[in-house]
PDB file of C-alpha atoms in Angstrom:
ATOM      1  CA  MET Q   1      29.215  32.244 -21.583  1.00  0.00           C
ATOM      2  CA  SER Q   2      26.153  34.359 -20.734  1.00  0.00           C
ATOM      3  CA  PHE Q   3      23.639  33.604 -18.000  1.00  0.00           C
ATOM      4  CA  VAL Q   4      21.005  32.700 -20.606  1.00  0.00           C
ATOM      5  CA  LYS Q   5      23.260  30.148 -22.318  1.00  0.00           C
ATOM      6  CA  ILE Q   6      24.370  28.620 -19.013  1.00  0.00           C
ATOM      7  CA  SER Q   7      20.780  28.274 -17.778  1.00  0.00           C
ATOM      8  CA  ARG Q   8      19.695  26.741 -21.091  1.00  0.00           C
ATOM      9  CA  VAL Q   9      22.512  24.189 -21.053  1.00  0.00           C
ATOM     10  CA  PHE Q  10      21.843  23.323 -17.398  1.00  0.00           C
ATOM     11  CA  THR Q  11      18.108  22.890 -18.028  1.00  0.00           C
ATOM     12  CA  PHE Q  12      18.630  20.599 -21.012  1.00  0.00           C
ATOM     13  CA  VAL Q  13      21.383  18.509 -19.360  1.00  0.00           C
ATOM     14  CA  PHE Q  14      19.195  18.151 -16.275  1.00  0.00           C
ATOM     15  CA  CYS Q  15      16.323  16.998 -18.504  1.00  0.00           C
ATOM     16  CA  LEU Q  16      18.397  14.235 -20.137  1.00  0.00           C
ATOM     17  CA  SER Q  17      19.814  13.128 -16.783  1.00  0.00           C
ATOM     18  CA  TRP Q  18      16.350  13.027 -15.239  1.00  0.00           C
ATOM     19  CA  VAL Q  19      14.975  10.912 -18.083  1.00  0.00           C
ATOM     20  CA  ALA Q  20      17.645   8.291 -17.353  1.00  0.00           C
ATOM     21  CA  LEU Q  21      17.012   8.424 -13.585  1.00  0.00           C
ATOM     22  CA  TYR Q  22      13.219   8.292 -13.943  1.00  0.00           C
ATOM     23  CA  THR Q  23      13.408   5.357 -16.354  1.00  0.00           C
ATOM     24  CA  ILE Q  24      15.564   3.403 -13.895  1.00  0.00           C
ATOM     25  CA  VAL Q  25      13.497   4.223 -10.779  1.00  0.00           C
ATOM     26  CA  ILE Q  26       9.994   3.858 -12.258  1.00  0.00           C
ATOM     27  CA  GLY Q  27      10.526   1.704 -15.341  1.00  0.00           C
ATOM     28  CA  VAL Q  28      13.179  -0.762 -14.182  1.00  0.00           C
ATOM     29  CA  LYS Q  29      12.903  -0.794 -10.380  1.00  0.00           C
ATOM     30  CA  GLU Q  30       9.107  -0.242 -10.472  1.00  0.00           C
ATOM     31  CA  ALA Q  31       9.228   1.932  -7.362  1.00  0.00           C
ATOM     32  CA  GLY Q  32       5.435   2.373  -7.256  1.00  0.00           C
ATOM     33  CA  TRP Q  33       2.926   5.190  -7.421  1.00  0.00           C
ATOM     34  CA  LYS Q  34       3.943   6.860  -4.119  1.00  0.00           C
ATOM     35  CA  ILE Q  35       7.500   7.485  -5.329  1.00  0.00           C
ATOM     36  CA  ASP Q  36       6.129   8.450  -8.745  1.00  0.00           C
ATOM     37  CA  LEU Q  37       3.871  11.014  -7.059  1.00  0.00           C
ATOM     38  CA  ILE Q  38       6.931  12.707  -5.545  1.00  0.00           C
ATOM     39  CA  ILE Q  39       9.485  12.602  -8.346  1.00  0.00           C
ATOM     40  CA  LYS Q  40       7.359  12.892 -11.496  1.00  0.00           C
ATOM     41  CA  PRO Q  41       6.728  16.667 -11.380  1.00  0.00           C
ATOM     42  CA  ILE Q  42      10.277  17.656 -10.326  1.00  0.00           C
ATOM     43  CA  PRO Q  43      11.546  18.495 -13.855  1.00  0.00           C
ATOM     44  CA  VAL Q  44       8.473  20.636 -14.549  1.00  0.00           C
ATOM     45  CA  VAL Q  45       9.169  22.531 -11.293  1.00  0.00           C
ATOM     46  CA  ILE Q  46      12.728  23.159 -12.562  1.00  0.00           C
ATOM     47  CA  TYR Q  47      11.343  24.414 -15.884  1.00  0.00           C
ATOM     48  CA  ALA Q  48       8.925  26.727 -14.070  1.00  0.00           C
ATOM     49  CA  THR Q  49      11.841  28.090 -12.023  1.00  0.00           C
ATOM     50  CA  TYR Q  50      13.717  28.844 -15.259  1.00  0.00           C
ATOM     51  CA  ILE Q  51      10.722  30.841 -16.557  1.00  0.00           C
ATOM     52  CA  ILE Q  52      10.474  32.754 -13.257  1.00  0.00           C
ATOM     53  CA  LEU Q  53      14.188  33.662 -13.424  1.00  0.00           C
ATOM     54  CA  HIS Q  54      13.687  34.812 -17.013  1.00  0.00           C
ATOM     55  CA  LEU Q  55      10.756  37.013 -15.961  1.00  0.00           C
ATOM     56  CA  VAL Q  56      12.769  38.505 -13.080  1.00  0.00           C
ATOM     57  CA  ARG Q  57      15.638  39.385 -15.441  1.00  0.00           C
ATOM     58  CA  SER Q  58      13.663  40.615 -18.447  1.00  0.00           C
ATOM     59  CA  GLY Q  59      10.433  41.953 -16.957  1.00  0.00           C
ATOM     60  CA  LYS Q  60       6.783  41.159 -17.564  1.00  0.00           C
ATOM     61  CA  SER Q  61       5.921  39.520 -20.881  1.00  0.00           C
ATOM     62  CA  HIS Q  62       2.676  37.806 -21.922  1.00  0.00           C
ATOM     63  CA  THR Q  63       4.156  34.688 -23.501  1.00  0.00           C
ATOM     64  CA  PRO Q  64       6.394  33.399 -20.664  1.00  0.00           C
ATOM     65  CA  LEU Q  65       3.747  34.265 -18.062  1.00  0.00           C
ATOM     66  CA  LEU Q  66       1.209  32.083 -19.846  1.00  0.00           C
ATOM     67  CA  VAL Q  67       3.752  29.288 -20.375  1.00  0.00           C
ATOM     68  CA  LEU Q  68       4.477  29.436 -16.628  1.00  0.00           C
ATOM     69  CA  LEU Q  69       0.741  29.000 -15.958  1.00  0.00           C
ATOM     70  CA  ALA Q  70       0.681  26.025 -18.362  1.00  0.00           C
ATOM     71  CA  LEU Q  71       3.625  24.414 -16.532  1.00  0.00           C
ATOM     72  CA  THR Q  72       1.792  24.858 -13.217  1.00  0.00           C
ATOM     73  CA  LEU Q  73      -1.240  23.068 -14.680  1.00  0.00           C
ATOM     74  CA  GLN Q  74       1.044  20.277 -15.902  1.00  0.00           C
ATOM     75  CA  ILE Q  75       2.386  19.742 -12.380  1.00  0.00           C
ATOM     76  CA  ALA Q  76      -1.187  19.111 -11.198  1.00  0.00           C
ATOM     77  CA  ALA Q  77      -1.811  16.862 -14.216  1.00  0.00           C
ATOM     78  CA  ASP Q  78       1.310  14.808 -13.493  1.00  0.00           C
ATOM     79  CA  GLU Q  79       0.167  14.237  -9.911  1.00  0.00           C
ATOM     80  CA  PHE Q  80      -3.202  12.900 -11.028  1.00  0.00           C
ATOM     81  CA  LEU Q  81      -1.721  10.684 -13.749  1.00  0.00           C
ATOM     82  CA  ALA Q  82       0.631   9.191 -11.169  1.00  0.00           C
ATOM     83  CA  LEU Q  83      -2.536   7.954  -9.411  1.00  0.00           C
ATOM     84  CA  ASP Q  84      -3.976   6.473 -12.608  1.00  0.00           C
ATOM     85  CA  GLU Q  85      -3.587   2.821 -11.567  1.00  0.00           C
ATOM     86  CA  GLU Q  86      -4.875   3.475  -8.048  1.00  0.00           C
ATOM     87  CA  TRP Q  87      -7.880   5.694  -8.775  1.00  0.00           C
ATOM     88  CA  GLU Q  88      -9.857   5.383 -12.010  1.00  0.00           C
ATOM     89  CA  PRO Q  89     -11.063   9.039 -12.375  1.00  0.00           C
ATOM     90  CA  ALA Q  90      -7.454  10.286 -12.014  1.00  0.00           C
ATOM     91  CA  PHE Q  91      -6.723   9.851 -15.738  1.00  0.00           C
ATOM     92  CA  ILE Q  92      -9.627  12.056 -16.902  1.00  0.00           C
ATOM     93  CA  ILE Q  93      -8.840  14.708 -14.258  1.00  0.00           C
ATOM     94  CA  GLY Q  94      -5.168  14.726 -15.281  1.00  0.00           C
ATOM     95  CA  LEU Q  95      -6.218  14.911 -18.931  1.00  0.00           C
ATOM     96  CA  ALA Q  96      -8.390  17.943 -18.121  1.00  0.00           C
ATOM     97  CA  PHE Q  97      -5.435  19.764 -16.521  1.00  0.00           C
ATOM     98  CA  PHE Q  98      -3.252  18.991 -19.534  1.00  0.00           C
ATOM     99  CA  LEU Q  99      -6.035  20.141 -21.869  1.00  0.00           C
ATOM    100  CA  VAL Q 100      -6.294  23.535 -20.172  1.00  0.00           C
ATOM    101  CA  GLY Q 101      -2.490  23.748 -20.227  1.00  0.00           C
ATOM    102  CA  HIS Q 102      -2.447  23.290 -24.004  1.00  0.00           C
ATOM    103  CA  ILE Q 103      -5.119  25.970 -24.428  1.00  0.00           C
ATOM    104  CA  VAL Q 104      -2.998  28.339 -22.325  1.00  0.00           C
ATOM    105  CA  ASN Q 105       0.089  27.520 -24.433  1.00  0.00           C
ATOM    106  CA  ALA Q 106      -1.884  28.131 -27.634  1.00  0.00           C
ATOM    107  CA  LEU Q 107      -2.800  31.579 -26.296  1.00  0.00           C
ATOM    108  CA  ALA Q 108       0.815  32.186 -25.222  1.00  0.00           C
ATOM    109  CA  PHE Q 109       2.138  31.455 -28.705  1.00  0.00           C
ATOM    110  CA  SER Q 110      -0.472  33.803 -30.202  1.00  0.00           C
ATOM    111  CA  PHE Q 111       0.748  36.860 -28.282  1.00  0.00           C
ATOM    112  CA  SER Q 112       3.577  39.200 -29.199  1.00  0.00           C
ATOM    113  CA  PRO Q 113       6.626  39.270 -26.867  1.00  0.00           C
ATOM    114  CA  LYS Q 114       5.978  42.845 -25.754  1.00  0.00           C
ATOM    115  CA  LYS Q 115       3.186  45.373 -25.881  1.00  0.00           C
ATOM    116  CA  GLY Q 116       3.153  47.366 -29.104  1.00  0.00           C
ATOM    117  CA  ILE Q 117       4.752  44.617 -31.217  1.00  0.00           C
ATOM    118  CA  PRO Q 118       2.566  42.998 -33.930  1.00  0.00           C
ATOM    119  CA  ILE Q 119       1.141  39.573 -33.063  1.00  0.00           C
ATOM    120  CA  PRO Q 120       2.145  36.496 -35.125  1.00  0.00           C
ATOM    121  CA  LYS Q 121       0.110  35.758 -38.250  1.00  0.00           C
ATOM    122  CA  LEU Q 122      -2.498  32.979 -38.190  1.00  0.00           C
ATOM    123  CA  HIS Q 123      -1.026  30.782 -40.978  1.00  0.00           C
ATOM    124  CA  PRO Q 124      -4.189  28.585 -41.065  1.00  0.00           C
ATOM    125  CA  CYS Q 125      -2.667  26.125 -43.556  1.00  0.00           C
ATOM    126  CA  ARG Q 126      -0.132  25.085 -40.919  1.00  0.00           C
ATOM    127  CA  LEU Q 127      -2.983  23.658 -38.829  1.00  0.00           C
ATOM    128  CA  LEU Q 128      -3.729  20.948 -41.415  1.00  0.00           C
ATOM    129  CA  PRO Q 129      -0.832  18.532 -40.622  1.00  0.00           C
ATOM    130  CA  PHE Q 130      -1.700  18.631 -36.914  1.00  0.00           C
ATOM    131  CA  ILE Q 131      -5.369  17.855 -37.623  1.00  0.00           C
ATOM    132  CA  VAL Q 132      -4.412  14.944 -39.912  1.00  0.00           C
ATOM    133  CA  VAL Q 133      -2.092  13.453 -37.274  1.00  0.00           C
ATOM    134  CA  GLY Q 134      -4.743  13.992 -34.588  1.00  0.00           C
ATOM    135  CA  ILE Q 135      -7.459  12.207 -36.597  1.00  0.00           C
ATOM    136  CA  ALA Q 136      -5.116   9.298 -37.366  1.00  0.00           C
ATOM    137  CA  ALA Q 137      -4.171   8.980 -33.692  1.00  0.00           C
ATOM    138  CA  PHE Q 138      -7.815   9.026 -32.601  1.00  0.00           C
ATOM    139  CA  VAL Q 139      -8.752   6.323 -35.135  1.00  0.00           C
ATOM    140  CA  VAL Q 140      -6.035   4.059 -33.715  1.00  0.00           C
ATOM    141  CA  ILE Q 141      -7.016   4.854 -30.120  1.00  0.00           C
ATOM    142  CA  ALA Q 142     -10.772   4.429 -30.676  1.00  0.00           C
ATOM    143  CA  PHE Q 143     -10.949   1.436 -32.988  1.00  0.00           C
ATOM    144  CA  VAL Q 144      -7.883  -0.675 -32.158  1.00  0.00           C
ATOM    145  CA  GLY Q 145      -7.909  -2.380 -28.790  1.00  0.00           C
ATOM    146  CA  ASP Q 146     -10.296  -1.784 -25.881  1.00  0.00           C
ATOM    147  CA  SER Q 147     -13.473   0.222 -26.407  1.00  0.00           C
ATOM    148  CA  LEU Q 148     -13.635   3.746 -24.959  1.00  0.00           C
ATOM    149  CA  SER Q 149     -16.100   4.885 -22.331  1.00  0.00           C
ATOM    150  CA  THR Q 150     -18.612   7.631 -23.097  1.00  0.00           C
ATOM    151  CA  VAL Q 151     -16.514  10.216 -21.251  1.00  0.00           C
ATOM    152  CA  GLU Q 152     -13.375   9.162 -23.133  1.00  0.00           C
ATOM    153  CA  TRP Q 153     -15.184   9.427 -26.495  1.00  0.00           C
ATOM    154  CA  ILE Q 154     -15.756  13.110 -25.668  1.00  0.00           C
ATOM    155  CA  ALA Q 155     -12.597  13.971 -23.724  1.00  0.00           C
ATOM    156  CA  ILE Q 156      -9.992  12.503 -26.086  1.00  0.00           C
ATOM    157  CA  PRO Q 157     -11.086  14.343 -29.292  1.00  0.00           C
ATOM    158  CA  VAL Q 158     -11.324  17.609 -27.348  1.00  0.00           C
ATOM    159  CA  TYR Q 159      -7.835  17.018 -25.958  1.00  0.00           C
ATOM    160  CA  ILE Q 160      -6.469  16.219 -29.435  1.00  0.00           C
ATOM    161  CA  LEU Q 161      -7.974  19.461 -30.760  1.00  0.00           C
ATOM    162  CA  ALA Q 162      -6.342  21.437 -27.931  1.00  0.00           C
ATOM    163  CA  ILE Q 163      -2.838  20.003 -28.404  1.00  0.00           C
ATOM    164  CA  ALA Q 164      -3.137  20.300 -32.200  1.00  0.00           C
ATOM    165  CA  THR Q 165      -4.052  23.982 -31.800  1.00  0.00           C
ATOM    166  CA  ALA Q 166      -1.067  24.601 -29.521  1.00  0.00           C
ATOM    167  CA  GLY Q 167       1.235  22.858 -32.005  1.00  0.00           C
ATOM    168  CA  TRP Q 168      -0.224  24.947 -34.823  1.00  0.00           C
ATOM    169  CA  ARG Q 169       0.369  28.191 -32.918  1.00  0.00           C
ATOM    170  CA  ALA Q 170       3.964  27.113 -32.237  1.00  0.00           C
ATOM    171  CA  SER Q 171       4.444  26.460 -35.959  1.00  0.00           C
ATOM    172  CA  ALA Q 172       2.838  29.816 -36.809  1.00  0.00           C
ATOM    173  CA  ARG Q 173       5.745  31.599 -35.097  1.00  0.00           C
ATOM    174  CA  ILE Q 174       8.237  30.182 -37.602  1.00  0.00           C
ATOM    175  CA  GLY Q 175       9.319  33.193 -39.620  1.00  0.00           C
ATOM    176  CA  TYR Q 176       7.951  35.652 -37.020  1.00  0.00           C
ATOM    177  CA  THR Q 177      10.478  38.486 -37.122  1.00  0.00           C
ATOM    178  CA  HIS Q 178      10.102  39.373 -33.444  1.00  0.00           C
ATOM    179  CA  ASP Q 179      11.304  35.960 -32.188  1.00  0.00           C
ATOM    180  CA  THR Q 180      14.835  34.662 -32.453  1.00  0.00           C
ATOM    181  CA  ARG Q 181      15.308  31.812 -34.920  1.00  0.00           C
ATOM    182  CA  PHE Q 182      16.508  29.575 -32.077  1.00  0.00           C
ATOM    183  CA  SER Q 183      13.303  30.181 -30.096  1.00  0.00           C
ATOM    184  CA  GLN Q 184      11.081  29.487 -33.099  1.00  0.00           C
ATOM    185  CA  ARG Q 185      12.731  26.162 -33.871  1.00  0.00           C
ATOM    186  CA  VAL Q 186      13.108  24.701 -30.386  1.00  0.00           C
ATOM    187  CA  ARG Q 187       9.534  25.689 -29.455  1.00  0.00           C
ATOM    188  CA  LEU Q 188       8.094  23.897 -32.481  1.00  0.00           C
ATOM    189  CA  LEU Q 189      10.346  20.860 -31.943  1.00  0.00           C
ATOM    190  CA  GLY Q 190       9.209  20.821 -28.314  1.00  0.00           C
ATOM    191  CA  TYR Q 191       5.535  20.668 -29.282  1.00  0.00           C
ATOM    192  CA  LEU Q 192       6.151  17.988 -31.885  1.00  0.00           C
ATOM    193  CA  LEU Q 193       7.794  15.879 -29.163  1.00  0.00           C
ATOM    194  CA  TYR Q 194       4.907  16.690 -26.811  1.00  0.00           C
ATOM    195  CA  ILE Q 195       2.426  15.353 -29.374  1.00  0.00           C
ATOM    196  CA  SER Q 196       4.597  12.259 -29.895  1.00  0.00           C
ATOM    197  CA  SER Q 197       4.671  11.590 -26.148  1.00  0.00           C
ATOM    198  CA  ASP Q 198       0.886  11.837 -25.851  1.00  0.00           C
ATOM    199  CA  ILE Q 199       0.334   9.567 -28.851  1.00  0.00           C
ATOM    200  CA  ILE Q 200       2.631   6.895 -27.367  1.00  0.00           C
ATOM    201  CA  LEU Q 201       0.897   7.184 -23.983  1.00  0.00           C
ATOM    202  CA  ALA Q 202      -2.611   7.000 -25.459  1.00  0.00           C
ATOM    203  CA  VAL Q 203      -1.878   4.108 -27.829  1.00  0.00           C
ATOM    204  CA  ASP Q 204      -0.282   2.170 -24.961  1.00  0.00           C
ATOM    205  CA  LYS Q 205      -3.250   2.821 -22.660  1.00  0.00           C
ATOM    206  CA  PHE Q 206      -6.109   2.211 -25.098  1.00  0.00           C
ATOM    207  CA  SER Q 207      -4.793   0.190 -28.057  1.00  0.00           C
ATOM    208  CA  VAL Q 208      -1.481  -1.649 -28.295  1.00  0.00           C
ATOM    209  CA  LYS Q 209       0.022  -2.246 -24.870  1.00  0.00           C
ATOM    210  CA  ILE Q 210       3.806  -1.931 -24.565  1.00  0.00           C
ATOM    211  CA  GLU Q 211       4.586  -4.873 -22.308  1.00  0.00           C
ATOM    212  CA  CYS Q 212       8.117  -3.791 -21.395  1.00  0.00           C
ATOM    213  CA  LYS Q 213       7.571  -1.210 -18.652  1.00  0.00           C
ATOM    214  CA  TRP Q 214      11.018   0.394 -18.777  1.00  0.00           C
ATOM    215  CA  LEU Q 215      10.734   0.834 -22.554  1.00  0.00           C
ATOM    216  CA  ARG Q 216       7.270   2.399 -22.196  1.00  0.00           C
ATOM    217  CA  THR Q 217       8.581   4.735 -19.488  1.00  0.00           C
ATOM    218  CA  LEU Q 218      11.588   5.701 -21.607  1.00  0.00           C
ATOM    219  CA  LEU Q 219       9.523   6.402 -24.748  1.00  0.00           C
ATOM    220  CA  VAL Q 220       6.834   8.447 -22.988  1.00  0.00           C
ATOM    221  CA  PHE Q 221       8.978  10.459 -20.609  1.00  0.00           C
ATOM    222  CA  SER Q 222      12.022  11.071 -22.788  1.00  0.00           C
ATOM    223  CA  THR Q 223       9.711  12.823 -25.259  1.00  0.00           C
ATOM    224  CA  TYR Q 224       7.586  14.509 -22.553  1.00  0.00           C
ATOM    225  CA  TYR Q 225      10.420  15.927 -20.440  1.00  0.00           C
ATOM    226  CA  THR Q 226      12.470  16.922 -23.501  1.00  0.00           C
ATOM    227  CA  ALA Q 227       9.427  18.631 -25.031  1.00  0.00           C
ATOM    228  CA  ASN Q 228       8.917  20.791 -21.964  1.00  0.00           C
ATOM    229  CA  ALA Q 229      12.645  21.523 -21.721  1.00  0.00           C
ATOM    230  CA  LEU Q 230      12.718  22.785 -25.315  1.00  0.00           C
ATOM    231  CA  ILE Q 231       9.610  24.927 -24.854  1.00  0.00           C
ATOM    232  CA  THR Q 232      11.156  26.351 -21.673  1.00  0.00           C
ATOM    233  CA  ILE Q 233      14.572  27.223 -23.128  1.00  0.00           C
ATOM    234  CA  SER Q 234      12.889  28.983 -26.047  1.00  0.00           C
ATOM    235  CA  PHE Q 235      12.862  31.951 -23.640  1.00  0.00           C
ATOM    236  CA  PRO Q 236      14.137  34.625 -23.780  1.00  0.00           C
ATOM    237  CA  ASN Q 237      12.664  34.794 -27.258  1.00  0.00           C
ATOM    238  CA  GLN Q 238      12.724  38.460 -28.219  1.00  0.00           C
ATOM    239  CA  SER Q 239      14.944  39.190 -31.206  1.00  0.00           C
ATOM    240  CA  VAL Q 240      17.059  42.222 -31.955  1.00  0.00           C
ATOM    241  CA  VAL Q 241      14.488  43.287 -34.543  1.00  0.00           C
ATOM    242  CA  ALA Q 242      11.800  43.391 -31.872  1.00  0.00           C
ATOM    243  CA  ALA Q 243      13.998  45.464 -29.576  1.00  0.00           C
ATOM    244  CA  THR Q 244      14.871  48.034 -32.244  1.00  0.00           C
ATOM    245  CA  PRO Q 245      12.958  51.315 -31.907  1.00  0.00           C
ATOM    246  CA  GLN Q 246      10.786  52.180 -34.857  1.00  0.00           C
ATOM    247  CA  ASN Q 247      12.035  55.747 -35.125  1.00  0.00           C
ATOM    248  CA  VAL Q 248      15.671  56.357 -34.268  1.00  0.00           C
ATOM    249  CA  GLN Q 249      17.224  59.727 -34.995  1.00  0.00           C
ATOM    250  CA  ILE Q 250      20.671  59.412 -36.518  1.00  0.00           C
ATOM    251  CA  GLU Q 251      23.355  61.896 -35.637  1.00  0.00           C
ATOM    252  CA  LEU Q 252      25.027  63.159 -38.767  1.00  0.00           C
ATOM    253  CA  PRO Q 253      28.717  62.252 -38.831  1.00  0.00           C
ATOM    254  CA  SER Q 254      31.214  65.038 -39.048  1.00  0.00           C
ATOM    255  CA  ALA Q 255      32.860  65.002 -42.449  1.00  0.00           C
ATOM    256  CA  PRO Q 256      36.063  66.663 -43.505  1.00  0.00           C
ATOM    257  CA  TYR Q 257      34.293  68.046 -46.548  1.00  0.00           C
ATOM    258  CA  PRO Q 258      30.962  69.831 -46.565  1.00  0.00           C
ATOM    259  CA  THR Q 259      28.135  67.403 -47.234  1.00  0.00           C
ATOM    260  CA  PRO Q 260      24.545  68.445 -47.928  1.00  0.00           C
ATOM    261  CA  VAL Q 261      22.330  67.587 -44.966  1.00  0.00           C
ATOM    262  CA  HIS Q 262      19.589  66.269 -47.230  1.00  0.00           C
ATOM    263  CA  ALA Q 263      21.963  63.479 -48.383  1.00  0.00           C
ATOM    264  CA  TYR Q 264      21.467  61.647 -45.105  1.00  0.00           C
ATOM    265  CA  PRO Q 265      18.204  60.017 -44.001  1.00  0.00           C
ATOM    266  CA  VAL Q 266      17.127  61.531 -40.718  1.00  0.00           C
ATOM    267  CA  TYR Q 267      14.946  58.659 -39.440  1.00  0.00           C
ATOM    268  CA  LEU Q 268      14.842  54.906 -39.704  1.00  0.00           C
ATOM    269  CA  GLU Q 269      11.247  53.775 -40.126  1.00  0.00           C
ATOM    270  CA  GLY Q 270      11.260  49.978 -40.118  1.00  0.00           C
ATOM    271  CA  ALA Q 271      12.912  47.563 -42.522  1.00  0.00           C
ATOM    272  CA  SER Q 272      11.444  49.190 -45.646  1.00  0.00           C
ATOM    273  CA  SER Q 273      13.339  52.430 -44.951  1.00  0.00           C
ATOM    274  CA  LEU Q 274      16.575  50.498 -44.527  1.00  0.00           C
ATOM    275  CA  LYS Q 275      16.067  48.874 -47.932  1.00  0.00           C
ATOM    276  CA  GLU Q 276      15.485  52.298 -49.460  1.00  0.00           C
ATOM    277  CA  MET Q 277      18.739  53.509 -47.925  1.00  0.00           C
ATOM    278  CA  PHE Q 278      20.712  50.738 -49.602  1.00  0.00           C
TER     279      PHE Q 278
END
């Protein structure tokens, strides 16, 4: 098994194990905000370490560098949200860090893996489902349950727009020939889980309270930690197509019988030339 596969399996198994541990410590035992402050960001630190190892092995690439920045912002966001019950402004500050993180991820998913490779297409129609889900979530948050403050009326729609944009850019890479199929799928699944986690958290905080703390912890953090794990293990994401040179000279094979040189194509120029060959 290759290093990439081993690191992916370890990261995902660690994620599932941590969800169980976190649910027991915070949800069942109710260890308190001080313990939460220490243990909450640990999985995200592990994910960031995975990205760093990937960068060391494969070299500089725009997408993982930006995802690493987004993970760093999430660590700060997690620390502030752990203080939510102790300090009222902590929620909005944490939300701001997450918001910037989603903007960074949206940019990351809009870049090509390497310089000189075409960027993914926009696919604007793929934004529509994310906008519809975002509007529905905001209606539930704003009009069911407690009323929002003025700051929350502004911050929450902006946040929804940011995470919807990041989800859209993840979906826009489906079918992108310079990503592996595995990377495309797990990245999109990761962002769908991320959106699910935030919807559960927001509905619980502003609308319909989930009274069972361990169940709330399990629902929010199983989706949140798994989402980040999937986004993380989508790297390395460069496909064989992306690594193939555009112009490769082919050495003519030696044949036992004389063969006209013009019968062989001298250069491969992208996929269209390959189709012409066959």
